[in-house]
XYZ file of C-alpha atoms in Angstrom:
747
model
C 31.549 122.457 -28.130
C 35.256 122.264 -29.045
C 36.489 121.692 -25.493
C 34.899 119.559 -22.758
C 31.645 120.617 -21.100
C 31.888 123.335 -18.456
C 31.272 120.944 -15.540
C 34.289 118.802 -16.460
C 36.452 121.859 -17.145
C 35.611 123.319 -13.727
C 36.227 119.986 -12.036
C 39.654 119.539 -13.660
C 40.718 123.130 -12.995
C 39.778 122.732 -9.337
C 41.734 119.470 -9.215
C 44.723 121.301 -10.712
C 44.512 124.093 -8.149
C 44.516 121.554 -5.300
C 47.586 119.656 -6.530
C 50.814 120.126 -4.585
C 53.037 122.811 -6.064
C 55.747 120.250 -6.745
C 53.298 118.157 -8.827
C 52.219 121.217 -10.825
C 55.880 122.031 -11.491
C 56.512 118.452 -12.655
C 53.700 118.707 -15.219
C 54.662 122.252 -16.286
C 58.322 121.427 -16.815
C 57.757 118.128 -18.595
C 60.022 117.990 -21.640
C 57.746 116.037 -23.954
C 54.082 115.393 -24.669
C 54.651 111.803 -23.547
C 55.811 113.056 -20.151
C 52.846 115.455 -19.850
C 50.455 112.624 -20.680
C 52.069 110.073 -18.339
C 52.266 112.506 -15.401
C 48.641 113.622 -15.896
C 47.417 110.064 -16.426
C 48.947 108.986 -13.107
C 46.825 111.680 -11.418
C 43.524 110.351 -12.807
C 41.674 108.816 -9.853
C 38.595 106.495 -9.765
C 36.479 109.323 -8.346
C 37.446 111.473 -11.358
C 36.277 108.741 -13.692
C 33.031 108.347 -11.747
C 32.317 112.079 -12.013
C 32.976 111.989 -15.756
C 30.796 108.894 -16.104
C 27.887 110.712 -14.397
C 28.254 113.616 -16.817
C 28.406 111.270 -19.808
C 25.320 109.337 -18.735
C 23.315 112.520 -19.145
C 23.473 112.124 -22.933
C 20.911 109.749 -24.396
C 22.989 107.990 -27.063
C 21.908 104.389 -26.524
C 18.871 102.631 -27.968
C 15.928 103.445 -25.662
C 13.119 100.893 -26.240
C 10.430 103.435 -25.307
C 11.648 106.132 -27.695
C 10.447 104.773 -31.092
C 6.773 104.843 -30.062
C 7.162 108.339 -28.562
C 8.826 109.773 -31.671
C 6.385 108.005 -33.985
C 3.425 109.548 -32.129
C 5.052 112.988 -32.138
C 5.796 112.603 -35.836
C 2.174 111.662 -36.502
C 1.043 114.906 -34.841
C 3.353 116.924 -37.087
C 2.109 114.978 -40.094
C -1.502 115.811 -39.250
C -0.498 119.483 -38.948
C 0.996 119.182 -42.465
C 4.492 119.905 -41.069
C 6.037 117.114 -43.130
C 9.622 118.233 -42.568
C 9.145 118.189 -38.795
C 7.458 114.786 -39.051
C 10.372 113.414 -41.102
C 12.921 114.438 -38.455
C 10.876 112.908 -35.627
C 10.446 109.627 -37.505
C 14.227 109.678 -38.066
C 14.765 109.956 -34.314
C 12.452 106.975 -33.883
C 14.454 104.991 -36.443
C 17.680 105.825 -34.582
C 16.377 104.369 -31.321
C 14.995 101.194 -32.939
C 16.769 97.868 -33.056
C 17.290 96.282 -36.488
C 14.670 93.806 -37.759
C 11.942 94.942 -35.364
C 8.434 96.212 -35.936
C 9.466 99.542 -34.374
C 12.043 100.328 -37.033
C 9.832 99.123 -39.897
C 6.936 101.341 -38.750
C 9.203 104.383 -38.370
C 10.646 103.833 -41.857
C 7.148 103.426 -43.338
C 5.847 106.581 -41.647
C 8.909 108.497 -42.773
C 8.286 107.345 -46.341
C 4.803 108.905 -46.137
C 6.251 112.247 -44.995
C 8.913 112.128 -47.715
C 6.200 111.447 -50.310
C 4.371 114.612 -49.219
C 7.661 116.534 -49.510
C 8.076 115.343 -53.103
C 11.145 113.257 -52.230
C 9.955 110.286 -54.282
C 13.261 108.445 -54.744
C 14.069 108.711 -51.039
C 10.519 107.621 -50.255
C 11.097 104.448 -52.292
C 14.310 103.766 -50.369
C 12.454 103.987 -47.053
C 9.723 101.670 -48.331
C 12.414 99.123 -49.188
C 13.963 99.562 -45.728
C 10.588 99.083 -44.020
C 10.070 95.826 -45.908
C 13.617 94.670 -45.227
C 13.070 95.085 -41.451
C 9.788 93.131 -41.425
C 7.000 95.637 -42.051
C 3.703 93.996 -40.915
C 1.767 92.195 -43.635
C -1.537 93.739 -42.482
C -0.267 97.250 -43.408
C 1.412 96.416 -46.718
C -1.419 97.617 -49.015
C -1.183 101.302 -48.107
C 2.594 101.300 -48.518
C 2.411 99.514 -51.874
C -0.024 102.132 -53.166
C 2.467 104.819 -52.105
C 5.229 102.962 -53.923
C 3.129 102.794 -57.098
C 2.398 106.552 -56.933
C 6.128 107.258 -56.574
C 6.999 105.149 -59.593
C 4.274 106.773 -61.722
C 5.365 110.282 -60.694
C 9.040 109.558 -61.344
C 8.150 108.070 -64.732
C 6.230 111.195 -65.723
C 9.107 113.391 -64.598
C 11.564 111.413 -66.689
C 9.269 111.653 -69.720
C 8.904 115.416 -69.207
C 12.674 115.829 -68.945
C 13.199 113.914 -72.198
C 10.663 116.128 -73.976
C 12.436 119.277 -72.817
C 15.790 117.918 -73.970
C 14.371 117.050 -77.402
C 12.896 120.543 -77.749
C 16.234 122.129 -76.894
C 17.989 120.019 -79.510
C 15.383 120.867 -82.145
C 15.628 124.582 -81.428
C 19.454 124.338 -81.540
C 19.797 126.988 -78.894
C 23.272 128.367 -78.208
C 24.048 129.181 -74.574
C 24.480 132.851 -73.841
C 28.089 133.724 -72.972
C 28.093 135.491 -69.642
C 31.789 135.867 -68.825
C 35.008 136.548 -70.693
C 36.825 133.356 -71.651
C 39.842 134.253 -69.481
C 37.680 134.458 -66.380
C 36.012 131.070 -66.826
C 39.232 129.048 -67.071
C 39.264 128.470 -63.298
C 35.596 127.480 -63.145
C 35.469 124.336 -65.266
C 34.976 121.922 -62.366
C 36.138 121.111 -58.856
C 39.060 119.014 -60.068
C 42.575 120.418 -60.310
C 43.539 120.697 -63.971
C 47.295 120.418 -63.302
C 48.161 118.889 -59.943
C 51.270 120.060 -58.154
C 54.239 117.675 -58.233
C 55.478 119.034 -54.887
C 52.200 119.223 -52.895
C 49.276 116.821 -53.165
C 45.804 118.345 -53.601
C 47.293 121.655 -54.821
C 47.437 123.142 -58.298
C 50.658 123.768 -60.202
C 50.095 127.505 -59.661
C 51.578 127.354 -56.139
C 54.777 126.185 -54.487
C 55.748 125.445 -50.882
C 58.283 127.748 -49.240
C 59.733 127.845 -45.737
C 60.801 131.050 -44.022
C 62.830 131.003 -40.756
C 60.512 133.653 -39.246
C 57.104 132.979 -40.826
C 57.458 129.228 -41.205
C 55.872 127.498 -44.174
C 53.730 129.200 -46.803
C 52.304 128.780 -50.296
C 53.571 131.151 -52.985
C 52.136 131.799 -56.454
C 54.360 130.454 -59.255
C 52.485 132.508 -61.863
C 49.830 135.210 -62.139
C 46.544 133.813 -60.819
C 43.072 134.989 -61.851
C 40.071 135.339 -59.505
C 38.203 132.059 -59.256
C 41.182 129.842 -60.069
C 41.154 126.626 -58.052
C 44.323 126.405 -55.947
C 43.636 123.568 -53.482
C 41.085 120.753 -53.456
C 41.598 118.580 -50.392
C 39.503 116.007 -48.598
C 39.728 116.222 -44.817
C 42.082 113.665 -43.314
C 39.643 113.548 -40.413
C 36.362 115.302 -39.668
C 33.729 115.137 -36.938
C 30.208 116.486 -37.238
C 29.520 119.209 -34.694
C 26.597 117.962 -32.591
C 24.979 121.396 -32.355
C 22.945 122.210 -29.282
C 22.671 118.948 -27.357
C 22.002 119.685 -23.683
C 22.386 116.704 -21.365
C 19.180 114.872 -20.488
C 17.500 116.198 -17.358
C 15.112 114.500 -14.975
C 11.460 114.603 -15.936
C 9.463 112.754 -18.551
C 8.935 115.815 -20.741
C 12.674 116.210 -21.324
C 13.643 112.542 -21.599
C 13.503 112.518 -25.396
C 14.571 115.613 -27.274
C 12.367 116.673 -30.203
C 14.580 119.525 -31.438
C 16.282 119.338 -34.817
C 20.101 119.273 -34.793
C 22.783 118.901 -37.457
C 23.106 115.286 -36.364
C 19.569 114.615 -37.634
C 20.116 116.123 -41.085
C 23.688 115.311 -42.127
C 25.635 112.101 -42.601
C 28.073 111.610 -39.713
C 30.720 110.343 -42.115
C 30.549 112.244 -45.420
C 28.489 115.231 -44.127
C 26.009 114.908 -46.985
C 22.630 116.520 -46.278
C 19.929 113.869 -46.089
C 16.355 113.706 -44.848
C 16.412 109.919 -44.594
C 19.384 108.834 -42.513
C 20.365 105.235 -41.761
C 21.209 104.723 -38.072
C 24.077 102.888 -36.456
C 22.903 99.484 -35.211
C 24.549 99.986 -31.815
C 23.764 103.587 -30.810
C 21.112 106.229 -31.441
C 23.549 109.087 -32.094
C 25.450 108.197 -35.285
C 23.420 108.459 -38.503
C 24.469 108.081 -42.135
C 23.254 108.873 -45.634
C 23.467 105.219 -46.731
C 24.265 101.696 -45.633
C 27.621 102.027 -47.429
C 28.618 105.116 -45.453
C 27.563 103.426 -42.226
C 29.704 100.367 -42.977
C 32.740 102.447 -43.961
C 32.475 104.485 -40.763
C 32.194 101.311 -38.711
C 35.245 99.751 -40.330
C 37.377 102.888 -40.009
C 36.522 104.231 -36.555
C 32.958 103.890 -35.294
C 33.434 100.343 -33.990
C 35.672 101.938 -31.340
C 33.610 105.124 -30.885
C 30.156 103.516 -30.663
C 30.236 102.552 -26.962
C 31.801 105.934 -26.073
C 29.155 108.281 -27.512
C 28.182 110.012 -24.263
C 31.808 110.379 -23.190
C 32.831 111.919 -26.531
C 29.986 114.448 -26.337
C 31.148 115.329 -22.819
C 34.819 115.698 -23.764
C 34.093 117.876 -26.803
C 34.747 117.902 -30.540
C 38.528 118.397 -30.280
C 38.921 115.252 -28.179
C 36.686 113.366 -30.623
C 38.756 114.550 -33.622
C 41.957 113.558 -31.796
C 40.634 110.039 -31.183
C 39.378 109.623 -34.737
C 42.687 110.816 -36.205
C 44.585 108.116 -34.309
C 41.991 105.493 -35.290
C 42.409 106.484 -38.949
C 46.181 106.204 -38.550
C 45.617 102.452 -38.202
C 44.722 102.391 -41.907
C 48.325 103.281 -42.712
C 51.287 101.034 -41.956
C 50.731 100.602 -38.185
C 54.353 99.709 -37.488
C 55.591 102.723 -39.429
C 53.100 105.019 -37.696
C 54.116 103.680 -34.286
C 57.781 104.357 -35.026
C 56.913 107.894 -36.114
C 54.901 108.467 -32.962
C 57.708 107.206 -30.734
C 60.184 109.483 -32.477
C 58.125 112.590 -33.023
C 56.279 112.800 -29.717
C 59.568 112.688 -27.858
C 60.490 115.923 -29.624
C 59.009 119.287 -28.750
C 57.650 121.572 -31.455
C 59.937 120.528 -34.329
C 57.281 120.471 -37.016
C 58.581 121.745 -40.335
C 56.724 120.399 -43.393
C 57.659 116.772 -43.892
C 57.810 115.116 -47.289
C 57.043 111.480 -47.919
C 59.455 109.033 -49.507
C 58.464 110.279 -52.962
C 59.441 113.850 -52.043
C 55.886 115.231 -51.963
C 53.984 116.917 -49.154
C 51.043 114.512 -48.879
C 47.671 114.958 -47.196
C 48.085 112.008 -44.826
C 48.762 111.121 -41.201
C 52.427 111.963 -41.576
C 51.449 115.554 -42.405
C 48.873 115.675 -39.598
C 51.447 114.447 -37.103
C 53.784 117.320 -38.008
C 51.288 120.150 -37.549
C 52.443 122.422 -34.730
C 50.895 121.621 -31.325
C 52.307 124.883 -29.818
C 52.968 123.005 -26.584
C 54.948 125.850 -25.033
C 52.254 128.444 -25.741
C 49.336 126.645 -24.086
C 48.719 127.384 -20.425
C 49.568 124.658 -17.865
C 45.864 124.420 -16.945
C 44.844 123.866 -20.576
C 47.484 121.180 -21.093
C 46.360 119.424 -17.904
C 42.697 119.564 -18.986
C 43.539 118.048 -22.378
C 45.900 115.423 -20.939
C 43.472 114.301 -18.220
C 40.623 114.148 -20.742
C 42.686 111.996 -23.096
C 43.785 109.782 -20.194
C 40.135 109.242 -19.198
C 39.284 108.431 -22.816
C 42.097 105.861 -22.999
C 40.817 104.185 -19.819
C 37.334 103.928 -21.309
C 38.749 102.563 -24.572
C 40.410 99.809 -22.577
C 37.150 98.984 -20.799
C 35.096 99.106 -24.001
C 37.566 96.900 -25.889
C 36.908 94.020 -23.478
C 33.198 94.206 -24.264
C 33.942 94.594 -27.973
C 35.643 91.234 -28.098
C 32.730 89.432 -26.397
C 29.829 90.602 -28.582
C 28.885 88.915 -31.824
C 28.133 92.269 -33.486
C 31.671 93.469 -32.957
C 33.433 90.165 -33.470
C 32.144 90.075 -37.054
C 34.321 93.098 -37.781
C 37.983 92.084 -38.263
C 39.180 95.675 -37.910
C 37.821 95.851 -34.352
C 40.692 93.650 -33.190
C 43.036 96.593 -33.675
C 41.329 98.554 -30.872
C 42.693 96.346 -28.048
C 46.140 96.662 -29.627
C 45.786 100.450 -29.426
C 44.784 100.199 -25.776
C 47.832 98.055 -24.965
C 50.003 100.786 -26.485
C 48.231 103.694 -24.785
C 51.655 105.112 -23.844
C 52.038 105.815 -27.586
C 48.492 106.531 -28.754
C 47.613 108.589 -25.658
C 50.349 111.184 -26.305
C 49.368 111.131 -30.001
C 45.785 112.066 -29.094
C 47.092 114.760 -26.735
C 49.249 116.135 -29.537
C 46.250 116.295 -31.889
C 44.064 117.941 -29.254
C 46.656 120.685 -28.764
C 47.158 121.046 -32.533
C 43.482 121.689 -33.108
C 43.370 125.113 -31.451
C 45.497 126.497 -34.291
C 44.944 123.963 -37.060
C 41.283 122.908 -36.847
C 39.272 124.011 -39.855
C 35.591 124.811 -39.405
C 33.721 123.006 -42.189
C 30.892 125.371 -43.071
C 27.808 125.283 -45.253
C 25.526 127.985 -46.594
C 22.177 127.378 -44.944
C 19.172 128.988 -46.588
C 15.946 129.999 -44.892
C 12.861 130.731 -46.982
C 10.436 133.597 -46.474
C 7.331 132.984 -48.495
C 3.759 134.145 -48.862
C 2.922 131.399 -51.327
C 4.709 128.736 -53.302
C 5.163 131.140 -56.212
C 6.651 134.035 -54.227
C 9.854 132.890 -52.560
C 13.137 134.590 -51.629
C 15.859 132.981 -49.556
C 18.131 134.314 -46.867
C 21.591 132.755 -46.594
C 23.863 132.384 -43.591
C 27.079 130.506 -43.022
C 26.763 127.668 -40.506
C 29.540 125.601 -38.957
C 28.750 121.974 -39.701
C 31.855 120.044 -38.673
C 35.467 120.309 -37.556
C 38.256 118.832 -39.655
C 41.987 118.652 -40.233
C 43.268 119.553 -43.718
C 47.080 119.260 -43.821
C 47.461 121.159 -47.123
C 44.990 123.944 -46.245
C 46.936 124.283 -42.970
C 49.930 125.442 -45.021
C 48.141 128.740 -45.709
C 49.102 131.686 -43.526
C 46.637 134.249 -42.223
C 45.616 137.660 -43.447
C 42.703 139.739 -42.136
C 42.089 140.622 -45.792
C 42.857 137.336 -47.589
C 43.269 136.792 -51.318
C 41.483 133.412 -51.262
C 38.031 132.046 -50.523
C 37.485 128.635 -48.900
C 34.294 126.627 -49.417
C 33.219 123.067 -48.715
C 31.309 120.304 -50.449
C 30.852 117.364 -48.124
C 34.278 116.783 -46.504
C 36.179 118.420 -49.380
C 37.676 121.906 -49.006
C 38.259 124.045 -52.090
C 40.494 127.101 -51.991
C 40.020 129.604 -54.820
C 41.680 132.920 -55.564
C 39.232 135.672 -54.618
C 41.273 138.397 -56.345
C 44.196 138.607 -58.783
C 47.380 137.186 -57.222
C 50.687 138.102 -58.835
C 53.574 135.718 -59.369
C 55.657 135.519 -56.183
C 52.827 136.695 -53.913
C 51.828 134.628 -50.897
C 48.515 132.723 -50.915
C 46.659 133.941 -47.819
C 43.649 132.615 -45.923
C 41.621 134.207 -43.107
C 41.640 132.238 -39.834
C 38.381 133.878 -38.725
C 39.021 137.485 -37.641
C 38.253 139.303 -40.933
C 38.664 143.053 -41.327
C 35.036 143.334 -42.480
C 33.741 141.722 -39.267
C 36.052 142.964 -36.489
C 38.013 146.079 -35.617
C 41.787 145.843 -35.627
C 42.177 145.691 -31.810
C 39.648 142.846 -31.474
C 41.253 140.919 -34.344
C 44.727 141.243 -32.892
C 43.588 140.104 -29.456
C 41.773 137.051 -30.866
C 44.716 136.010 -33.057
C 47.143 136.435 -30.181
C 45.064 134.393 -27.717
C 44.085 131.556 -30.102
C 46.935 131.402 -32.630
C 49.850 132.845 -30.595
C 51.045 135.492 -33.068
C 50.772 139.243 -33.626
C 49.212 139.960 -36.993
C 50.997 142.538 -39.104
C 49.060 142.093 -42.334
C 48.296 145.082 -44.539
C 44.729 145.293 -43.217
C 46.014 145.551 -39.622
C 48.599 148.175 -40.572
C 45.965 150.277 -42.329
C 43.434 149.626 -39.566
C 45.744 151.057 -36.900
C 45.998 154.296 -38.875
C 42.195 154.502 -39.250
C 41.385 153.411 -35.697
C 40.319 156.903 -34.564
C 37.356 157.096 -36.941
C 36.446 153.402 -36.862
C 34.912 151.483 -39.764
C 31.982 153.159 -41.526
C 29.703 150.185 -40.790
C 30.089 150.936 -37.049
C 30.226 154.745 -37.260
C 27.842 157.329 -35.814
C 26.865 160.449 -37.731
C 26.212 164.011 -36.633
C 22.463 164.592 -36.388
C 22.922 168.173 -37.576
C 25.180 167.963 -40.661
C 25.441 164.212 -41.281
C 29.256 164.066 -41.039
C 30.841 161.092 -39.247
C 31.580 161.482 -35.533
C 35.087 160.851 -34.175
C 36.651 160.348 -30.764
C 36.666 158.003 -27.773
C 34.379 158.647 -24.798
C 33.084 161.922 -26.267
C 32.535 162.020 -30.017
C 32.847 165.230 -32.006
C 31.619 165.982 -35.498
C 34.293 165.441 -38.132
C 33.406 168.679 -39.928
C 35.547 171.548 -38.690
C 32.720 174.097 -38.944
C 30.323 171.954 -36.839
C 30.553 172.051 -33.042
C 28.225 169.130 -32.277
C 29.397 166.477 -29.807
C 27.832 163.486 -28.054
C 28.672 160.915 -25.400
C 29.615 157.520 -26.835
C 27.643 155.820 -24.054
C 24.515 157.755 -25.068
C 24.897 156.799 -28.743
C 25.616 153.160 -27.883
C 22.486 153.098 -25.719
C 20.423 154.438 -28.641
C 21.980 151.811 -30.902
C 21.103 148.977 -28.492
C 17.525 150.209 -28.206
C 17.253 150.341 -32.002
C 18.688 146.812 -32.316
C 16.014 145.496 -29.947
C 13.255 147.103 -32.017
C 14.687 145.687 -35.236
C 14.895 142.255 -33.605
C 11.226 142.492 -32.596
C 10.258 143.306 -36.198
C 12.356 140.420 -37.531
C 10.613 138.039 -35.117
C 7.233 139.179 -36.479
C 8.505 138.483 -40.000
C 9.652 134.987 -39.071
C 6.204 134.232 -37.672
C 4.773 135.335 -41.032
C 1.455 136.640 -39.714
C 1.991 140.335 -38.878
C 3.960 141.534 -41.877
C 2.278 144.963 -42.045
C 3.028 145.549 -38.357
C 6.645 144.541 -38.955
C 6.907 147.034 -41.823
C 5.590 149.850 -39.605
C 8.188 149.014 -36.953
C 10.999 148.816 -39.508
C 10.086 152.126 -41.165
C 10.218 153.755 -37.733
C 13.615 152.157 -37.132
C 14.787 153.384 -40.538
C 13.804 156.968 -39.657
C 15.565 156.845 -36.281
C 18.703 155.276 -37.764
C 19.065 158.142 -40.244
C 19.404 160.593 -37.347
C 22.549 159.122 -35.766
C 23.976 156.180 -37.762
C 26.181 156.416 -40.853
C 24.445 155.510 -44.117
C 26.730 152.431 -44.356
C 26.160 151.244 -40.773
C 25.567 147.489 -40.588
C 22.264 147.992 -38.728
C 21.030 150.281 -41.521
C 21.726 147.442 -43.970
C 19.934 145.002 -41.656
C 16.845 147.242 -41.568
C 16.781 147.599 -45.351
C 17.227 143.845 -45.808
C 14.333 143.144 -43.415
C 12.120 145.647 -45.264
C 12.988 143.921 -48.550
C 11.907 140.574 -47.092
C 8.700 142.074 -45.670
C 7.598 143.621 -48.968
C 8.524 140.409 -50.799
C 6.248 138.504 -48.412
C 3.431 140.844 -49.486
C 4.305 140.394 -53.149
C 5.363 144.054 -53.585
C 8.489 143.235 -55.573
C 9.214 146.824 -56.627
C 9.491 148.113 -53.051
C 11.336 144.943 -52.038
C 13.971 145.549 -54.727
C 14.350 149.224 -53.758
C 15.143 148.345 -50.141
C 17.463 145.464 -51.023
C 19.470 147.786 -53.290
C 20.085 150.003 -50.244
C 21.172 146.935 -48.284
C 23.524 146.043 -51.145
C 25.300 149.390 -50.813
C 26.033 148.662 -47.143
C 27.292 145.157 -47.972
C 29.526 146.533 -50.732
C 31.115 149.128 -48.440
C 31.711 146.614 -45.670
C 32.678 143.464 -47.571
C 33.654 144.674 -51.047
C 31.999 144.443 -54.499
C 33.358 140.962 -55.255
C 32.868 139.444 -51.768
C 30.894 136.285 -51.139
C 28.487 138.349 -49.005
C 27.828 140.542 -52.048
C 27.149 137.408 -54.095
C 24.486 136.200 -51.647
C 22.748 139.598 -51.628
C 22.785 139.770 -55.426
C 21.253 136.291 -55.479
C 18.365 137.564 -53.332
C 17.925 140.613 -55.577
C 17.825 138.328 -58.628
C 15.054 136.296 -56.948
C 13.055 139.459 -56.291
C 13.336 140.666 -59.900
C 12.513 137.160 -61.130
C 9.367 136.929 -58.995
C 8.362 140.449 -60.071
C 8.822 139.584 -63.784
C 11.316 142.442 -64.172
C 13.081 140.494 -66.925
C 15.916 142.882 -67.991
C 16.774 143.694 -64.355
C 16.621 140.011 -63.403
C 18.936 138.896 -66.216
C 21.396 141.697 -65.427
C 21.432 140.843 -61.705
C 21.716 137.111 -62.400
C 24.833 137.816 -64.466
C 26.374 139.909 -61.668
C 25.523 137.312 -58.997
C 26.933 134.440 -61.074
C 30.138 136.352 -61.712
C 30.737 136.909 -57.991
C 29.623 133.468 -56.745
C 31.637 131.596 -59.376
C 34.812 133.146 -57.992
C 34.095 131.750 -54.532
C 32.343 128.441 -55.227
C 32.678 127.249 -58.811
C 29.782 125.936 -60.874
C 28.541 123.275 -58.444
C 27.144 125.776 -55.936
C 23.382 125.540 -55.202
C 22.800 129.278 -55.664
C 24.576 129.253 -59.031
C 22.460 126.290 -60.122
C 19.319 128.197 -59.101
C 20.483 131.322 -60.952
C 21.011 129.293 -64.106
C 17.500 127.828 -63.804
C 16.036 131.327 -63.421
C 17.988 132.570 -66.436
C 16.902 129.606 -68.555
C 13.273 130.186 -67.574
C 13.428 133.903 -68.394
C 15.085 133.301 -71.757
C 12.370 130.759 -72.615
C 9.584 133.287 -72.020
C 7.856 134.672 -75.149
C 8.692 138.321 -75.877
C 6.378 140.885 -74.272
C 4.323 142.646 -77.016
C 4.986 146.372 -77.329
C 2.257 148.923 -76.708
């Protein structure tokens, strides 16, 4: 996903291995990125470009005239099955393949409006009705769509009236909101905006300052005592690219010509990353989709006019190459002459990349800052540098070819910004090395833009609990966030809304302490040896944080969430190949291979039960399987083992599906204990589990327990997300509903 597809990687690595030794030495010993790019570019042959073109043609990113009818028919089948969400996505795919102002696109929009109406998305339904009419929806079908429009307007009017009534009642009752947190704790939660912006660093609060150490490099240091939840950085990505998700190349055969699977690209705006069920497609390709006409136009003006004809190639070359291209395209929005001078000067240097201030003396979140992120040129292998350089060279060649077509089409010629693309191509000796620099930077500086994706397990509309998981949505560059150094046990939490990253303190940070962020290998997810290896291979440093120092001392026993227990006395087992009971008076021992084999067998059984739960038809059978797994786990796994928590969580979901909220809560409380031991009582993982427990108590009408759990969940989630988080909004709705209930009569 990040790097080019495996076929291109293998091809380039084979090409590298067949080069004369003298040529390899020339590339390896090149002094600058410009030299690496120019040497590699000279080695790009027509047959290489033809091979890459064949790979790229496997991705269906153009407008296929047969696709709209296919997707409309598939969407109709889903609609008849009452799978309105599935129907909406298929109609969206049909819209994406349709040309503007055709009957195809108007019919797809109209059908999608019907699915959105059934989903209760009335405002979005109205937008699609307008779009269908705008693209020439047939007069003979207008009546049905106008009736749908009238129903939407009536429903929205009733909703508005109901909302006004509730507001009036609240005012009349003069209710005072219940205070949930101490005043000192809520100061950092007021909104997502920085209350006092830093004069030295854009997008940062006045609570931090930028320091440079000759050994550690740059870092952010607290200028005062910081409370948990305080907002430290709020930065919009300089550049971001939506991760395409699983998009296998098109294979031969009619059944696989058009993909019906749902990907991130179908559900999120390709510019602002906003979730939307009703995307607006690019007029030139079927891949790029947007939340609105405005977003589509902005993307076109900034970068998509150049990217549009290269969709298949960019999917082949990977996200990092796409981000590198888009970063250079966005650089055009700054003073092009100034940027070109910077590129000529900076790319001729090696890895001299200390934080650079702008003319006003501030560290700004702009292309200047992006340009000075470390590319770690010396640390990358010669093969990796050649792969990146040849990929960028191939991309530059295709940009040159596409720019000739751009100038001859009326669609492109109406965009004045498109004229800059040929200028970029003429200066490929500058922009090519710039893209190579960005591609190398991304291994250490790319930020995964994540979202919390919720799946719903439900028996009926009234009995719902959600399961949350973190999903990587996009890849971006955040120059200010990149100032943060790593710790395997960080003191901050990073979250995202659209393309904006927010960094909050996750624990008290004293004045003078460093602000630390986790680059991925967290102590609660990996052992110390695995973390160190990953950081060394990807980020080129040996981690010596406090968590790693402590982890080395505890390495013999291992973390409790991975530990085995003695089947006789219950004490934790210790050792390498042969594990012995940790209690001196117990002589039990066991082979690690035997215990690992038992663990793998148990994991398979748990997975089978979870699959039954997802299908939603054999819940009782799933419970029987899980109770058997629970019994077996008690005989050889520690009480805090992660699989024990997984079993308890699955049992909680199963009983919730049956409406047995008391048993569901009992099992989820056991899961909570495992989460607390592994991730900590104030971790974001703990917040998500408390949210689920609050839902269970709420559905079971356990009012005191629900209110107490809601308070705990809010307290934890506010530290990590602030008030705008979806789960916090839902918790507040539950609390408001419970407080509005009449008191239960005694006796």
